[in-house]
Coordinates of C-alpha atoms and ligand atoms in Angstrom, one line a residue:
M1 CA 31.3 32.3 52.1
S2 CA 30.5 30.1 54.7
T3 CA 33.3 27.5 56.1
H4 CA 33.0 23.6 54.7
T5 CA 35.4 22.7 58.3
G6 CA 31.6 22.4 59.4
P7 CA 29.5 25.2 61.7
T8 CA 31.6 26.9 64.4
A9 CA 30.0 28.3 67.0
A10 CA 29.0 31.6 65.8
D11 CA 26.8 30.4 62.8
R12 CA 24.9 27.7 65.2
L13 CA 24.4 30.3 67.7
L14 CA 22.5 32.5 64.5
R15 CA 20.8 30.0 63.0
L16 CA 19.0 28.9 66.2
L17 CA 18.3 33.0 67.0
Y18 CA 17.5 33.4 63.1
D19 CA 14.5 30.2 63.2
R20 CA 13.9 32.3 66.0
R21 CA 14.0 35.6 65.7
E22 CA 10.6 37.4 66.6
G23 CA 11.2 36.6 70.3
F24 CA 14.4 35.8 73.7
V25 CA 16.4 32.4 73.4
S26 CA 18.3 32.0 77.7
M27 CA 21.5 31.6 77.5
V28 CA 21.0 27.8 78.6
E29 CA 19.4 27.1 75.3
L30 CA 22.3 29.0 73.7
A31 CA 25.1 27.1 75.5
A32 CA 23.3 23.9 74.3
A33 CA 22.5 24.7 70.6
A34 CA 26.3 25.9 70.7
G35 CA 27.7 22.5 72.7
A36 CA 30.1 24.7 75.3
P37 CA 30.2 27.1 77.8
Q38 CA 28.7 30.0 78.4
A39 CA 31.9 32.6 78.3
T40 CA 32.0 31.0 74.5
V41 CA 28.8 32.0 73.7
T42 CA 29.9 35.4 75.0
K43 CA 32.8 35.5 72.9
A44 CA 29.8 33.7 69.7
L45 CA 28.0 36.6 70.3
A46 CA 30.7 39.1 70.0
A47 CA 32.1 37.4 66.9
L48 CA 28.1 38.1 65.3
R49 CA 28.0 41.8 66.2
R50 CA 31.3 41.8 65.0
K51 CA 30.0 40.6 61.7
G52 CA 26.6 42.8 61.5
Q53 CA 24.5 41.5 63.3
R54 CA 22.5 43.5 65.8
L55 CA 21.5 41.9 69.5
D56 CA 19.1 42.1 72.5
V57 CA 21.0 41.6 75.7
S58 CA 17.8 40.9 78.4
P59 CA 17.7 38.5 81.5
Q60 CA 15.1 36.8 79.4
G61 CA 17.9 35.4 77.3
V62 CA 19.7 37.4 73.1
R63 CA 17.1 38.4 70.4
L64 CA 18.3 38.9 67.2
Q65 CA 17.5 42.8 65.3
R66 CA 15.2 42.3 62.6
P67 CA 16.1 42.3 59.6
A68 CA 19.6 40.9 60.1
A69 CA 22.4 41.2 58.2
L70 CA 23.3 38.9 55.8
D71 CA 25.3 35.8 56.6
A72 CA 26.5 33.6 53.7
G73 CA 25.8 30.9 56.2
L74 CA 21.7 31.2 56.9
I75 CA 21.9 31.7 53.3
E76 CA 22.9 28.5 52.8
Q77 CA 21.8 25.9 55.5
D78 CA 19.4 23.3 53.1
L79 CA 19.7 25.7 50.3
G80 CA 19.0 22.4 48.5
T81 CA 20.4 23.8 45.3
Q82 CA 22.2 21.9 41.9
R83 CA 24.1 24.8 40.6
V84 CA 22.9 28.3 41.5
G85 CA 24.0 29.2 45.3
R86 CA 26.7 26.4 45.4
N87 CA 28.7 28.3 47.2
V88 CA 27.8 32.1 48.4
I89 CA 30.0 35.0 49.7
C90 CA 28.4 38.3 51.7
F91 CA 30.5 42.2 51.5
G92 CA 29.7 45.2 53.6
E93 CA 30.3 47.7 50.8
V94 CA 31.4 46.5 47.0
S95 CA 32.1 49.2 44.0
S96 CA 29.0 45.8 42.3
T97 CA 28.4 42.7 43.0
N98 CA 28.3 42.5 39.4
D99 CA 31.7 43.1 38.9
V100 CA 33.0 41.0 41.6
A101 CA 31.2 37.7 40.6
R102 CA 33.2 38.6 37.0
H103 CA 36.8 39.1 39.1
S104 CA 35.5 35.5 40.6
A105 CA 34.8 34.2 36.9
R106 CA 38.9 33.9 37.2
Q107 CA 39.0 30.7 40.0
K108 CA 38.2 27.1 41.0
N109 CA 34.3 26.2 40.9
A110 CA 33.4 29.2 40.8
D111 CA 29.9 28.4 38.6
G112 CA 26.7 28.8 40.5
L113 CA 29.0 31.4 43.1
A114 CA 26.7 34.3 44.6
V115 CA 27.8 36.9 45.9
L116 CA 26.2 39.3 48.1
A117 CA 26.2 43.3 49.2
E118 CA 24.7 45.8 51.5
S119 CA 26.1 48.0 50.2
Q120 CA 27.6 49.2 46.7
R121 CA 29.1 52.4 45.8
H122 CA 28.5 51.9 42.4
G123 CA 26.1 50.3 42.3
R124 CA 24.8 49.5 37.6
G125 CA 21.5 49.8 36.1
R126 CA 20.4 48.5 32.9
L127 CA 21.7 50.2 29.9
G128 CA 23.5 52.6 31.6
R129 CA 21.8 53.7 34.1
R130 CA 22.7 53.6 38.1
W131 CA 21.5 50.9 41.6
A132 CA 20.6 52.9 44.1
S133 CA 20.1 50.9 47.0
P134 CA 20.1 52.2 50.5
P135 CA 22.5 50.1 52.8
R136 CA 20.9 47.7 54.6
S137 CA 18.0 47.6 52.9
G138 CA 17.9 45.8 49.6
V139 CA 18.9 42.3 48.5
L140 CA 22.3 43.6 45.2
M141 CA 23.1 39.9 44.6
S142 CA 25.2 38.5 41.3
V143 CA 24.7 35.0 40.5
L144 CA 27.9 33.8 38.3
L145 CA 27.2 30.7 36.0
I146 CA 30.7 29.4 34.0
D147 CA 29.6 29.0 30.6
G148 CA 30.9 25.7 29.5
A149 CA 28.0 23.5 28.4
N150 CA 27.0 27.7 26.1
L151 CA 23.4 28.5 28.7
A152 CA 21.7 29.8 26.1
H153 CA 22.3 33.9 27.9
E154 CA 19.9 35.7 26.3
A155 CA 16.6 32.5 27.6
V156 CA 19.4 33.7 31.0
T157 CA 18.1 37.5 30.6
I158 CA 14.6 36.7 31.5
A159 CA 14.4 33.4 33.6
A160 CA 16.5 35.9 36.4
G161 CA 13.3 38.3 35.6
L162 CA 10.7 35.6 36.1
A163 CA 13.0 33.9 39.2
V164 CA 12.6 36.9 40.8
A165 CA 9.3 37.5 40.8
E166 CA 8.6 33.4 41.3
G167 CA 10.7 34.2 44.8
I168 CA 8.7 37.1 46.0
D169 CA 5.7 35.4 45.5
D170 CA 6.5 32.5 47.6
I171 CA 8.1 34.3 50.3
A172 CA 5.7 37.6 49.9
D173 CA 2.5 36.8 47.9
L174 CA 2.2 39.9 45.6
S175 CA 2.0 38.5 42.3
C176 CA 4.9 39.8 41.2
R177 CA 4.4 41.2 37.5
L178 CA 7.3 41.5 34.6
K179 CA 7.6 43.8 32.4
W180 CA 10.2 43.4 29.2
P181 CA 12.9 42.2 29.6
N182 CA 13.2 41.0 32.4
D183 CA 12.1 44.3 36.1
V184 CA 9.5 42.6 39.0
L185 CA 7.1 45.2 39.4
A186 CA 4.6 44.5 42.1
D187 CA 1.4 47.1 43.0
G188 CA 2.5 48.8 39.1
K189 CA 6.0 49.6 40.5
K190 CA 9.5 48.5 40.4
I191 CA 10.3 46.6 43.1
A192 CA 13.2 44.4 40.7
G193 CA 15.8 45.1 38.5
I194 CA 17.9 42.9 36.3
L195 CA 21.2 43.0 34.9
V196 CA 22.7 40.0 33.2
E197 CA 26.5 40.9 31.7
L198 CA 29.0 38.5 29.7
S199 CA 32.2 38.3 29.7
T200 CA 35.7 35.5 28.8
C201 CA 37.1 33.5 31.0
P202 CA 39.8 31.4 30.8
A203 CA 36.8 28.2 31.6
G204 CA 34.7 30.1 28.9
R205 CA 32.3 32.4 29.3
A206 CA 31.1 34.0 32.2
V207 CA 27.1 34.9 32.9
V208 CA 26.7 37.5 35.6
I209 CA 22.9 37.7 36.7
G210 CA 22.9 40.4 38.8
I211 CA 20.0 41.5 40.5
G212 CA 18.3 44.1 43.1
I213 CA 15.7 44.5 45.2
N214 CA 14.0 47.2 46.7
V215 CA 13.7 45.3 50.3
H216 CA 12.8 47.7 53.4
A217 CA 12.8 50.8 50.8
A218 CA 12.7 51.8 47.8
P219 CA 15.2 54.5 46.5
P220 CA 13.9 58.1 46.6
P221 CA 11.3 59.1 43.4
S222 CA 13.3 61.5 42.5
R223 CA 15.5 59.1 41.2
L224 CA 13.6 57.9 39.7
A225 CA 12.4 57.5 35.5
H226 CA 9.4 54.9 36.1
P227 CA 7.7 54.8 40.7
A228 CA 9.2 51.5 42.5
T229 CA 8.4 50.3 45.6
S230 CA 10.1 47.5 48.2
L231 CA 9.0 44.7 50.1
A232 CA 8.8 46.5 53.0
E233 CA 6.0 48.8 51.7
Q234 CA 3.4 46.2 50.2
T235 CA 3.7 43.8 52.8
G236 CA 3.6 46.4 55.7
L237 CA 5.8 43.6 57.5
I238 CA 9.4 43.4 57.8
V239 CA 10.6 40.7 54.8
E240 CA 13.7 39.8 55.5
R241 CA 16.3 39.4 53.1
I242 CA 17.8 36.4 53.5
D243 CA 14.3 35.0 53.1
V244 CA 14.5 36.3 49.2
I245 CA 17.9 35.8 49.2
R246 CA 17.0 31.9 48.8
A247 CA 13.9 31.4 47.9
V248 CA 15.3 33.4 44.1
L249 CA 18.6 31.2 44.0
R250 CA 16.3 27.8 44.6
R251 CA 13.6 29.7 41.2
L252 CA 16.9 30.8 39.6
D253 CA 18.4 27.1 40.3
A254 CA 14.9 25.4 38.6
W255 CA 15.4 27.8 35.6
V256 CA 18.6 27.1 35.3
G257 CA 18.3 23.4 35.2
R258 CA 15.7 24.2 33.2
I259 CA 17.2 25.6 30.4
Q260 CA 19.8 23.4 30.1
A261 CA 18.1 20.8 29.4
G262 CA 16.3 22.9 26.1
R263 CA 13.1 23.0 28.3
L264 CA 11.7 26.8 26.8
E265 CA 8.5 26.6 26.3
E266 CA 8.3 26.3 29.3
L267 CA 10.2 29.3 30.0
R268 CA 7.9 31.3 27.1
N269 CA 4.6 30.0 29.0
A270 CA 5.9 31.5 32.4
W271 CA 6.6 34.2 31.4
L272 CA 4.0 35.6 29.4
A273 CA 1.6 34.4 32.1
R274 CA 3.3 37.2 34.3
C275 CA 3.7 39.7 31.9
G276 CA 0.0 42.0 31.2
M277 CA 1.6 43.1 27.7
M278 CA 0.9 40.9 25.1
N279 CA -1.3 42.3 22.5
Q280 CA -0.8 46.2 24.4
R281 CA 0.7 48.9 21.9
I282 CA 3.7 49.4 23.1
T283 CA 7.5 51.5 22.2
V284 CA 10.7 49.5 22.3
Q285 CA 14.9 51.1 23.1
V286 CA 16.5 49.7 20.9
G287 CA 20.0 51.1 21.4
G288 CA 19.8 54.6 20.1
R289 CA 16.2 54.2 17.9
R290 CA 12.3 53.2 18.5
Y291 CA 10.2 50.6 17.0
A292 CA 6.4 51.1 18.2
G293 CA 4.0 47.6 17.5
R294 CA 1.4 45.0 19.8
V295 CA 3.4 43.0 21.6
M296 CA 2.9 39.1 19.3
D297 CA 5.1 37.1 21.7
I298 CA 7.3 36.5 23.6
D299 CA 10.8 34.3 22.3
P300 CA 13.5 33.9 24.7
L301 CA 16.1 33.5 22.4
E302 CA 15.1 35.9 20.5
G303 CA 13.5 38.4 21.7
V304 CA 10.0 40.5 22.4
I305 CA 8.3 39.6 18.6
L306 CA 6.1 42.7 17.9
C307 CA 3.8 43.5 14.7
G308 CA 4.8 47.4 13.3
D309 CA 2.3 49.6 13.0
H310 CA 3.2 48.5 8.5
G311 CA 2.5 45.3 10.2
E312 CA 6.4 43.7 10.3
R313 CA 7.9 41.1 12.2
L314 CA 10.2 43.1 14.5
H315 CA 12.4 40.5 17.2
L316 CA 13.4 43.4 20.0
P317 CA 16.4 41.2 21.7
A318 CA 16.4 40.9 25.3
E319 CA 19.9 42.3 26.4
T320 CA 19.4 45.9 24.6
S321 CA 16.2 46.7 24.9
T322 CA 13.2 48.3 27.3
I323 CA 10.3 49.4 27.2
L324 CA 9.8 53.4 26.8
D325 CA 5.6 52.6 27.5
Ligands
LIG401 C1 17.7 47.4 36.2 O1 17.1 47.4 36.6 O2 18.6 48.2 35.4 C2 19.2 46.9 36.3 C3 19.2 47.1 38.2 C4 20.2 45.6 39.0 C5 20.8 45.9 40.2 C6 21.8 45.0 40.2 S1 22.2 45.0 42.3 C7 23.4 44.2 42.3 C8 23.9 44.1 40.7 N1 25.0 44.8 41.0 C9 25.4 46.1 39.7 O3 25.7 47.4 39.6 N2 23.8 45.7 39.8 C10 23.5 44.3 39.9

């Protein structure tokens, strides 16, 4: 979590180096940004290195190596959200960011916390699957919502996919599509996945929205049932995870606000606009059972609505259903 006592010299230097990441920043400029002599700048640069940033130093000055390491201060800076990302905390390695977020629900003012990690030992996917991501290669983030006002978590589950698709498009313009309930696809391949988990906490119910986005690399194909891709593969560029995270937090904050305000029709319409499933025949697994039918509608509270082979209407909830084909 960044300090709320004001930015340190290292924070100020990192902001400048991040904003100017395409080139070198001279020591004179760095000293002016830090408001301190060069000796302090040297110490602050050492502190940034200890926090995982890689720096090139040359006679022209200092340059931040790309991609940058995660940094809570850079993520929080001028984020402008109401609820989501009010506090951000970044770790090197954790077991699962969803577990860290769930445990944080016991603390005061935890609502809106975003937990990030460079790597996970036991990243979880939906339906008991594993979520593998090489260290520093992706966004591994969990957003915690303390649900005092009975936020419809069914709606949050599908809004999360939408927010991630929108956030990626804000940064990389990939025209991301959605696959029920919340897989995010680029070029027909999975680029991000979401795992929403519920638990109880002293303040009521904790909703943890776990988000995994393949940024610099996708997991090796052998591990996957379906093809995966990454922002790097799709754009051919180094896309900074920090930019993607900020865009997703902003989009998610906006959707959480709309859900709180009961604006579910907007969620349905935005979701449908990104889903290629309408009127298509799909097979969905719910628990141990399979259902086949034509997609009739998406309801943010009730799930995907299918017309079964005998004309019956099937409501398949987001949390427990997954599309097989
Ligand atoms: C899926 O598509 O199956 C969902 C994947 C969700 C992965 C994210 S990574 C951050 C958070 N922590 C976890 O252990 N899982 C989620």
